[in-house]
Structures are given as C-alpha cells and as structure tokens.
XYZ file of N, CA and C in Angstrom:
354
model
N 144.121 78.621 71.715
C 143.539 77.456 72.086
C 142.004 77.926 72.357
N 141.164 76.993 72.928
C 139.878 77.138 73.132
C 139.454 77.711 74.621
N 138.829 78.771 75.013
C 138.696 79.187 76.138
C 137.665 78.310 77.022
N 137.962 77.569 78.035
C 137.307 76.558 78.855
C 136.858 77.391 80.073
N 135.525 77.574 80.053
C 134.801 78.005 80.987
C 134.565 76.897 82.334
N 134.422 77.419 83.415
C 134.111 76.390 84.652
C 133.058 76.822 85.132
N 131.869 76.197 85.102
C 130.561 76.375 85.903
C 130.547 75.873 87.306
N 130.073 76.765 88.238
C 129.763 76.390 89.774
C 128.746 76.468 89.980
N 128.078 75.866 90.760
C 126.909 75.869 91.622
C 126.920 75.826 92.978
N 126.945 77.216 93.511
C 127.402 77.251 95.023
C 126.067 77.484 95.725
N 126.159 76.942 97.098
C 125.231 77.414 98.028
C 125.877 78.124 99.529
N 125.170 79.141 99.517
C 125.727 79.907 100.973
C 125.123 79.497 102.093
N 125.877 78.864 103.116
C 125.367 78.390 104.283
C 125.962 79.224 105.545
N 125.618 79.172 106.693
C 126.167 79.560 107.828
C 127.573 79.686 107.974
N 127.959 78.563 107.561
C 129.751 78.292 107.701
C 130.600 78.723 106.438
N 129.666 79.205 105.343
C 130.270 79.707 104.388
C 129.725 78.959 103.032
N 130.560 79.282 101.986
C 129.969 78.476 100.615
C 130.461 77.217 100.592
N 129.358 76.423 99.806
C 129.574 75.217 99.454
C 129.342 74.983 98.194
N 130.493 74.264 97.445
C 130.308 73.948 96.025
C 129.499 72.724 95.799
N 128.390 72.646 95.297
C 127.322 71.701 94.930
C 127.814 70.911 93.679
N 128.071 71.845 92.792
C 128.234 71.237 91.463
C 129.630 72.212 90.817
N 130.634 71.604 90.014
C 131.521 72.091 89.270
C 132.185 71.179 88.011
N 132.012 72.065 86.895
C 132.153 71.101 85.565
C 132.582 72.322 84.637
N 133.277 71.916 83.569
C 133.546 72.724 82.437
C 132.149 72.578 81.394
N 131.425 71.469 81.550
C 130.153 71.271 80.765
C 129.125 71.961 81.492
N 128.100 72.526 81.014
C 126.895 73.061 81.382
C 125.897 72.246 81.967
N 125.824 71.090 81.159
C 124.657 70.302 81.427
C 124.702 69.484 82.960
N 125.828 69.040 83.347
C 125.836 68.395 84.772
C 125.643 69.553 85.716
N 125.833 70.678 85.713
C 125.483 71.811 86.610
C 124.256 71.939 86.451
N 123.565 72.106 85.393
C 122.157 72.562 85.213
C 121.366 71.304 85.833
N 121.820 70.076 85.593
C 121.174 68.619 86.062
C 121.316 69.070 87.931
N 122.190 69.330 88.299
C 122.218 69.716 89.794
C 121.663 70.681 90.403
N 121.427 71.804 89.355
C 120.468 72.869 89.913
C 119.101 72.343 90.045
N 118.688 71.533 89.002
C 117.407 71.068 88.967
C 116.865 70.218 89.965
N 118.125 69.521 90.319
C 117.713 68.472 91.327
C 117.691 69.066 93.062
N 118.454 70.176 93.135
C 118.511 71.089 94.392
C 117.066 71.938 94.561
N 116.689 72.394 93.502
C 115.452 73.232 93.499
C 114.389 72.009 93.748
N 114.407 70.879 93.211
C 113.291 69.883 93.371
C 113.399 69.513 95.103
N 114.342 69.043 95.401
C 114.656 69.063 96.757
C 114.035 69.859 97.581
N 114.489 71.232 97.447
C 113.840 72.284 98.145
C 112.177 72.402 98.286
N 111.805 72.060 97.016
C 110.400 72.170 96.902
C 109.705 71.113 97.624
N 110.187 69.900 97.701
C 109.656 68.803 98.225
C 109.882 69.027 99.841
N 111.091 69.561 100.191
C 111.329 69.901 101.518
C 110.234 70.893 102.082
N 109.873 71.812 101.368
C 108.924 73.046 101.839
C 107.726 72.425 101.857
N 107.246 71.709 100.945
C 105.911 71.221 101.008
C 105.726 70.076 102.101
N 106.801 69.267 102.671
C 106.676 68.411 103.846
C 106.785 69.318 104.884
N 107.315 70.422 104.939
C 107.257 71.401 106.201
C 105.928 71.754 106.434
N 105.391 72.484 105.204
C 103.903 72.828 105.164
C 102.991 71.989 105.680
N 103.134 70.798 105.388
C 102.167 69.760 105.703
C 102.367 69.093 107.130
N 103.415 69.804 107.865
C 103.880 69.346 109.310
C 104.790 68.518 109.705
N 105.235 67.859 108.368
C 106.453 66.904 108.593
C 107.835 67.461 108.938
N 108.572 66.998 109.479
C 109.950 67.486 109.669
C 111.166 66.783 108.896
N 110.714 65.639 107.994
C 111.818 65.037 107.603
C 112.423 65.806 106.206
N 113.833 65.633 106.058
C 114.537 66.265 105.157
C 114.291 65.531 103.822
N 114.469 66.471 102.913
C 114.256 65.835 101.438
C 115.474 65.163 100.961
N 116.506 65.519 101.522
C 117.770 64.794 101.376
C 118.076 63.552 102.235
N 118.005 62.430 101.481
C 118.246 60.985 102.297
C 119.402 60.882 103.099
N 119.576 60.588 104.156
C 120.610 60.332 105.214
C 120.845 61.533 106.221
N 120.096 62.608 106.151
C 120.206 63.615 107.026
C 119.277 63.558 107.972
N 119.374 63.185 109.056
C 118.684 63.104 110.228
C 118.636 64.044 111.244
N 117.720 64.521 111.939
C 117.699 65.601 112.848
C 117.073 65.052 114.270
N 117.595 65.305 115.309
C 117.099 64.553 116.530
C 115.821 65.302 116.896
N 115.033 64.505 117.379
C 113.625 64.954 117.705
C 113.764 65.962 118.917
N 112.832 66.789 119.080
C 112.869 67.913 120.298
C 111.481 67.685 120.882
N 111.501 66.994 122.011
C 110.343 66.761 122.733
C 109.491 68.079 122.954
N 110.103 69.058 123.243
C 109.311 70.368 123.820
C 108.904 71.033 122.532
N 109.029 70.399 121.358
C 108.494 71.360 120.146
C 107.076 71.342 120.208
N 106.495 72.272 119.568
C 105.022 72.405 119.357
C 104.352 71.430 118.331
N 103.305 70.818 118.729
C 102.765 69.796 117.894
C 102.478 70.486 116.463
N 102.001 69.718 115.335
C 101.524 70.525 114.265
C 100.492 71.220 114.328
N 100.156 71.996 113.477
C 98.927 72.964 113.772
C 97.790 72.006 113.465
N 96.696 72.224 114.373
C 95.250 71.547 114.079
C 94.381 72.297 113.235
N 93.383 71.499 112.703
C 92.549 72.260 111.823
C 91.471 73.310 112.353
N 91.313 74.271 112.002
C 90.363 75.084 112.452
C 88.949 74.571 112.725
N 88.425 74.976 113.983
C 87.039 74.417 114.059
C 86.217 75.045 113.380
N 85.046 74.642 112.995
C 83.797 75.060 112.382
C 83.504 76.538 112.947
N 83.366 76.701 114.165
C 83.160 78.096 114.746
C 84.102 78.850 114.530
N 85.104 78.700 114.537
C 86.442 79.452 114.117
C 86.354 80.174 112.698
N 85.941 79.036 111.878
C 85.771 79.597 110.407
C 84.948 80.378 110.205
N 83.571 80.333 110.792
C 82.602 81.366 110.761
C 82.991 82.568 111.347
N 83.728 82.505 112.374
C 84.058 83.951 113.045
C 85.114 84.491 112.037
N 86.064 83.970 111.599
C 86.866 84.411 110.581
C 86.416 84.912 109.486
N 85.391 84.031 108.992
C 84.577 84.835 107.845
C 83.903 85.920 108.172
N 83.269 85.900 109.308
C 82.416 87.163 109.368
C 83.052 88.380 109.772
N 84.271 88.201 110.546
C 85.348 89.221 110.670
C 85.697 89.917 109.410
N 86.078 89.185 108.593
C 86.696 89.319 107.111
C 85.491 90.203 106.542
N 84.273 89.765 106.472
C 83.170 90.554 106.062
C 82.790 91.746 106.466
N 83.036 91.933 107.831
C 83.077 93.150 108.490
C 83.848 94.106 108.280
N 85.320 93.734 107.898
C 86.294 94.463 107.526
C 85.901 94.937 106.129
N 85.614 94.308 105.162
C 84.970 94.768 103.725
C 84.001 95.825 104.011
N 82.992 95.725 104.801
C 81.872 96.375 104.780
C 82.342 97.805 105.417
N 83.268 97.600 106.352
C 83.775 98.886 107.036
C 84.601 99.758 105.858
N 85.391 99.177 105.124
C 86.077 99.565 103.959
C 85.178 100.429 103.046
N 84.009 99.568 102.649
C 83.214 100.201 101.574
C 82.635 101.640 102.475
N 82.322 101.485 103.793
C 81.753 102.598 104.394
C 82.606 103.613 104.292
N 83.760 103.476 104.707
C 85.001 104.679 104.583
C 85.128 105.267 103.324
N 84.922 104.215 102.234
C 85.260 104.731 100.931
C 84.023 105.576 100.555
N 82.878 105.123 100.791
C 81.625 106.069 100.577
C 81.880 107.486 101.105
N 82.242 107.486 102.304
C 82.234 108.702 103.119
C 83.365 109.463 102.425
N 84.248 109.043 102.221
C 85.599 109.770 101.523
C 85.142 110.365 100.022
N 84.289 109.480 99.299
C 83.661 109.869 97.962
C 82.713 110.981 98.105
N 81.786 110.975 99.294
C 80.965 112.072 99.302
C 81.709 113.448 99.694
N 82.729 113.284 100.594
C 83.442 114.474 100.845
C 84.222 114.993 99.689
N 84.737 114.172 98.883
C 85.458 114.539 97.731
C 84.491 115.253 96.820
N 83.383 114.684 96.609
C 82.483 115.057 95.333
C 81.245 115.910 95.975
N 81.436 116.488 96.957
C 80.235 117.201 97.640
C 79.736 118.438 96.963
N 80.637 118.881 96.159
C 80.319 120.182 95.255
C 79.393 119.842 94.135
N 79.965 118.520 93.297
C 79.199 117.876 92.396
C 77.840 117.500 92.799
N 77.643 117.014 93.918
C 76.302 116.425 94.384
C 75.281 117.540 94.589
N 75.963 118.785 95.293
C 75.034 119.776 95.588
C 74.461 120.548 93.906
N 75.659 120.378 93.300
C 75.226 121.165 91.879
C 74.287 120.224 91.280
N 74.312 119.147 91.378
C 73.187 117.992 90.691
C 71.751 118.269 91.355
N 71.753 118.718 92.488
C 70.546 119.349 93.069
C 70.029 118.036 94.192
N 70.745 117.470 94.547
C 70.629 116.451 95.427
C 70.440 116.910 96.801
N 69.471 116.855 97.617
C 69.173 117.395 98.924
C 69.351 116.185 100.203
N 70.396 116.596 100.859
C 70.489 115.475 102.021
C 70.151 115.847 103.331
N 69.295 116.998 103.379
C 68.800 117.493 104.535
C 67.390 117.446 104.573
N 66.684 117.836 105.779
C 65.274 117.796 105.929
C 64.627 119.097 105.225
C-alpha cells in the first residue's frame, strides 16, 4: 500500500506543545502555517505601534493600570542631540583610525620623505 505521511504544525508554549494543524495532506497544514505567520506579523506590528491588542480574535487580556504608557515621540532638541552625538562618535572613530594608520605606516611615511617635525 501507499505510505501515508501525517504532517503536523506544532507550537511550543510554556505549558508544552500545541498542535495547530495535522493532516495527511500538505495544503491544509501549509495554509495554517501561512495564517499563523501572518497573525504573528500583525501582532508584532501592533505591538511596535504601541497597541496591545492580540491579532487572534477572542483573546483579551486584562488591562494593567500601572503599565507604562506608550513611548512618546522624541522632541526636536533630543533629535539634534542624538544626531550630534552620533556625528561625534563617527569623528572620534575617524581620528582613532587615522592615528592607528599613522602608527602602522610610520616607516613608509618617513621613507617618502614626509617631515612631521619643525
């Protein structure tokens, strides 16, 4: 007879494994995998936007009043401060790179006849 395979889509949870789909046909299991991945992507996007609503309908979580509010947008002054500190880090890295290059290639610079002293 024909060898019948059983396809399973499992989800590991804290309480153990949960079977999300099981079939002898690959298509229903693949459809369930697609649906699960889409739900996770939507759930992740909502969480990044500050929402706490689950992507799966019917799953409601109790609101926690002492939870932190969603992140506020960064003020204009803070943006400039962040930009300038990043620019400073790049400049510092460039100076360190230049110093290391001079130390490593000192013999070649002297051989070229470059004079760095008075």
